[in-house]
Short mmCIF file of C-alpha atoms in Angstrom, two decimals:
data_model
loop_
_atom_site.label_atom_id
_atom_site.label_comp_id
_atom_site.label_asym_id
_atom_site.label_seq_id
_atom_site.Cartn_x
_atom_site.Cartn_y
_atom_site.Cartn_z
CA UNK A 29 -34.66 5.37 21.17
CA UNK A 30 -36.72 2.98 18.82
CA UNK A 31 -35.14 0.90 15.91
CA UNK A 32 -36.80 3.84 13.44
CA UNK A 33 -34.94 6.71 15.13
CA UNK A 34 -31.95 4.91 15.35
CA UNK A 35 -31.64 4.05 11.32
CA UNK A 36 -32.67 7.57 10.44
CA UNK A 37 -29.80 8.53 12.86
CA UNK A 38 -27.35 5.81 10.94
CA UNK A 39 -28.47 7.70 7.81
CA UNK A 40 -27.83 11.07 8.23
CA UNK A 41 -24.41 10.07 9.49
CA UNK A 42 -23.80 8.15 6.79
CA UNK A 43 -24.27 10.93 4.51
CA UNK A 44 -22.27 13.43 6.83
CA UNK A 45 -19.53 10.98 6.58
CA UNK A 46 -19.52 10.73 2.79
CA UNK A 47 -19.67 14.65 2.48
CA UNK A 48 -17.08 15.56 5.29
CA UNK A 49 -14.75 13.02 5.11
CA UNK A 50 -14.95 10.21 2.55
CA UNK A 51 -15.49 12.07 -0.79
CA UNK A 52 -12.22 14.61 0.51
CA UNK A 53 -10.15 11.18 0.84
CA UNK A 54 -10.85 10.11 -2.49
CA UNK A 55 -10.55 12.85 -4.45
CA UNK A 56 -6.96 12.83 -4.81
CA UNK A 57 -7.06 9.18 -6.51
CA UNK A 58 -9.30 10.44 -8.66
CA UNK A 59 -12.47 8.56 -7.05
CA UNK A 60 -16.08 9.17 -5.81
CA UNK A 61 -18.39 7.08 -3.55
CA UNK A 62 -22.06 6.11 -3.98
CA UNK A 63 -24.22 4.28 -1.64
CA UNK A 64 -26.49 2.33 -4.11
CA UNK A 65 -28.50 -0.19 -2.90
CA UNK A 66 -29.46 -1.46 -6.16
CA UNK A 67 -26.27 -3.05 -7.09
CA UNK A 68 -26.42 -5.58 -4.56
CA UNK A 69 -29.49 -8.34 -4.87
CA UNK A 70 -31.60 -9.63 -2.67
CA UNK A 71 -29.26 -12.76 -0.51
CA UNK A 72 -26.73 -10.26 -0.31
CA UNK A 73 -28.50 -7.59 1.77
CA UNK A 74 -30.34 -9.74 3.90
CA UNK A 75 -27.32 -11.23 5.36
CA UNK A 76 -27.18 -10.60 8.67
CA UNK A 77 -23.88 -11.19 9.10
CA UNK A 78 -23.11 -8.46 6.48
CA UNK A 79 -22.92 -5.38 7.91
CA UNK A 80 -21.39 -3.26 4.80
CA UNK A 81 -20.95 -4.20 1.23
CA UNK A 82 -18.51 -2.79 -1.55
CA UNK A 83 -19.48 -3.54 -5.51
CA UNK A 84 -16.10 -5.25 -6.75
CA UNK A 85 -14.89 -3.89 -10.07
CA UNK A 86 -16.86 -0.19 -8.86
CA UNK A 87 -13.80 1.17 -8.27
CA UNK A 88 -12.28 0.75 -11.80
CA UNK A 89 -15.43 2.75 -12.87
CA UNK A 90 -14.01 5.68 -10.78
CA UNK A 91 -17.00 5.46 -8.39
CA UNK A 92 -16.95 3.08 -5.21
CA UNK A 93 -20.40 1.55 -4.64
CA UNK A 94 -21.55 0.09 -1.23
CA UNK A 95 -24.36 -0.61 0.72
CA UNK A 96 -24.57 -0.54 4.67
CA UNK A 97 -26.90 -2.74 6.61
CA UNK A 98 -28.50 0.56 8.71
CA UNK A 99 -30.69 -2.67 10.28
CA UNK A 100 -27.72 -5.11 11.37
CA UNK A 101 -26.06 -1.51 12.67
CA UNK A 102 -29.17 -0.65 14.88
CA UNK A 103 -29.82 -3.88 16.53
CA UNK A 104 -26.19 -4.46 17.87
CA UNK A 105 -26.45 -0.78 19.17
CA UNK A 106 -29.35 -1.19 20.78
CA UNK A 107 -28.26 -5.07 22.24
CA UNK A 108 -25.02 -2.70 23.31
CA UNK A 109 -26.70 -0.41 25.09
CA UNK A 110 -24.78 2.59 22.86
CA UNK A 111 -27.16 4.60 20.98
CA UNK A 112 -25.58 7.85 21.34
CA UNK A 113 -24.37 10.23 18.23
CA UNK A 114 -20.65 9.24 18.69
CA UNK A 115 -21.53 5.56 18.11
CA UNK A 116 -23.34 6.45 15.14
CA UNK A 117 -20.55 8.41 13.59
CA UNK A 118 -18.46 6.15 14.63
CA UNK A 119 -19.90 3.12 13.07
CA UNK A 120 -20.45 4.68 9.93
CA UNK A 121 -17.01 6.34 9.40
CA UNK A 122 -15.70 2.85 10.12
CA UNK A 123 -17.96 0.98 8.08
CA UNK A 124 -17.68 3.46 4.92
CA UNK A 125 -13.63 3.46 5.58
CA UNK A 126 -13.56 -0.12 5.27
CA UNK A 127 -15.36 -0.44 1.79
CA UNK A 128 -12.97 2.46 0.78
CA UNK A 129 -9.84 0.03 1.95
CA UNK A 130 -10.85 -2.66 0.42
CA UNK A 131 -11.61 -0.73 -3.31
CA UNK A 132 -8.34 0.72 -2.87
CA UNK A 133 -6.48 -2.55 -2.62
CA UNK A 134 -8.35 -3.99 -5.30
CA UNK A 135 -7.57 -0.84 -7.42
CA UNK A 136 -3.74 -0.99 -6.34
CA UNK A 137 -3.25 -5.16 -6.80
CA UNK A 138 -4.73 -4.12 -10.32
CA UNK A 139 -2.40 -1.57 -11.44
CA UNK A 140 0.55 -3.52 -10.30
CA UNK A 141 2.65 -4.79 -13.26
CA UNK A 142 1.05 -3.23 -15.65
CA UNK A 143 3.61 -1.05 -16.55
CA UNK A 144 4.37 1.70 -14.68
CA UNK A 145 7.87 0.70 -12.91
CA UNK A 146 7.50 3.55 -10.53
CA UNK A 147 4.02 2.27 -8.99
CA UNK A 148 5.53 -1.31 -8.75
CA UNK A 149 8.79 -0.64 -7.09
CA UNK A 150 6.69 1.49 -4.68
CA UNK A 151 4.42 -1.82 -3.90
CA UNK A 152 7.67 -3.85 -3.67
CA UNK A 153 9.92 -1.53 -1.43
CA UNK A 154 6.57 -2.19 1.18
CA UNK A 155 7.93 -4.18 3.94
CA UNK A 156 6.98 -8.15 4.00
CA UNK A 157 3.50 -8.82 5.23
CA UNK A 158 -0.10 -8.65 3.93
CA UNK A 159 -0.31 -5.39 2.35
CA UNK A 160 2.52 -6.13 0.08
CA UNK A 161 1.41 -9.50 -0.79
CA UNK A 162 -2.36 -8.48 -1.48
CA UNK A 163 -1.03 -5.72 -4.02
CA UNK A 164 1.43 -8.10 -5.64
CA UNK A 165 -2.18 -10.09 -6.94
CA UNK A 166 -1.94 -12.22 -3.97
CA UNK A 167 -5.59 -13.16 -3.11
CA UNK A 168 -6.86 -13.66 0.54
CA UNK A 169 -10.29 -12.26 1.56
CA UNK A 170 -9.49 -12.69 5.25
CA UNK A 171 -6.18 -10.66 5.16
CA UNK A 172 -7.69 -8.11 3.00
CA UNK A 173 -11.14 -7.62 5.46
CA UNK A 174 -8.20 -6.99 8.44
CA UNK A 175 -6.25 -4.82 6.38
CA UNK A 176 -9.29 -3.17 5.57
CA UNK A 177 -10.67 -2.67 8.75
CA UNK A 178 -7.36 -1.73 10.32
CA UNK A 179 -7.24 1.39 7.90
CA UNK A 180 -10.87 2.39 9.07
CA UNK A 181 -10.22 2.13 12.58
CA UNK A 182 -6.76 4.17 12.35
CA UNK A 183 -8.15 6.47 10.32
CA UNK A 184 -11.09 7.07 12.54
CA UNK A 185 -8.83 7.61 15.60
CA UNK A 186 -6.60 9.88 13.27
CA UNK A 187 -3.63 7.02 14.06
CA UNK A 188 -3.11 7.21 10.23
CA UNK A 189 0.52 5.94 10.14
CA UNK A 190 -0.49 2.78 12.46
CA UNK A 191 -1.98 1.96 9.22
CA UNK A 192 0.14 0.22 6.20
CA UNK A 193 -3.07 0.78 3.50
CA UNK A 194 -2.56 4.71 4.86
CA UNK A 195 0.89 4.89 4.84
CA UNK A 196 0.71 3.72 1.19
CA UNK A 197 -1.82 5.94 0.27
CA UNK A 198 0.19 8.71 1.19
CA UNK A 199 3.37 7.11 -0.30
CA UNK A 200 1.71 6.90 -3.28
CA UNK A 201 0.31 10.41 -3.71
CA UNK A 202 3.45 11.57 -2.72
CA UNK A 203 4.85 9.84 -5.76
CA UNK A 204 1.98 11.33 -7.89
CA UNK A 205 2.23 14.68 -7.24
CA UNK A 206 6.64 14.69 -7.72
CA UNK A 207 6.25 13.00 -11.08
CA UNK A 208 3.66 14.95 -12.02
CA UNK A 209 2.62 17.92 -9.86
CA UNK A 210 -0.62 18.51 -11.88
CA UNK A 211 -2.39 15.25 -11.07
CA UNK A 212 -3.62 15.92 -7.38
CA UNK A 213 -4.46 19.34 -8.47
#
């Protein structure tokens, strides 16, 4: 299959992703998600080390903005021999999982201490480790791209509770909806 093909291919997953899976996900915390090229200049999306890209701050705008490198995606595909229509799911569920992990800890590190005990003692019941420590304002890119990816890859292999970002996503709309059962509604 040529290059073309393949980023057409990367495309329409992309957007099957976003309308089966990602905008359900969201919807509870209130969110949306937006692939918008546009917000992201020029150095940025011709990194080709860069395969996806999330707009920091997006998420406090209820709307997650990201950009995927369809172009990155369809040469290591085609160096790996893989262009079938699993790997192309696969790589886009993972890749639009992981800028929805890392909105969602920026969102959650924000809300922390700002006033709502219930949220915090939520954040620090979490067990010791990097997910606790990222949403206590504790800033480390490295441990937030692993967190992040860890919650798209357990997510895509529906291993959701292998995943502390999942587990507290559920913890925490658990917590919504008995304080106030009208909010995931």
């Amino acid at each position: 299959m040529d290059k073309k093909a393949i980023i057409q291919e990367l495309r329409d997953w992309n957007d099957a992703v976003l309308f089966a899976q990602a905008r359900s996900f969201l919807e509870p915390f209130g969110l949306t998600i937006r692939f918008d090229a546009d917000v992201f200049d020029e150095n940025e999306r011709l990194a080709t080390d860069c395969i996806a890209l999330y707009k920091g701050g997006s998420v406090f705008e209820k709307e997650i903005l990201y950009w995927i490198n369809y172009d990155v995606i369809a040469d290591r595909l085609i160096r790996g021999g893989d262009c079938s229509q699993a790997a192309y799911k696969e790589q886009m569920h993972i890749n639009i999982f992981h800028v929805i992990g890392s909105a969602l800890v920026e969102m959650f590190s924000d809300w922390y201490c700002q006033g709502d005990k219930a949220f915090d003692t939520l954040i620090d019941n979490l067990p010791e480790g990097a997910l606790r420590s990222l949403l206590q304002g504790h800033c480390n890119p490295e441990q937030e791209s692993a967190l992040s990816e860890e919650f798209a890859a357990c997510h895509w292999n529906n291993r959701d509770t292998d995943s502390a970002l999942c587990r507290f996503c559920s913890q925490y709309l658990s917590q919504i909806v008995i304080s106030d059962p009208t909010k995931c509604n």
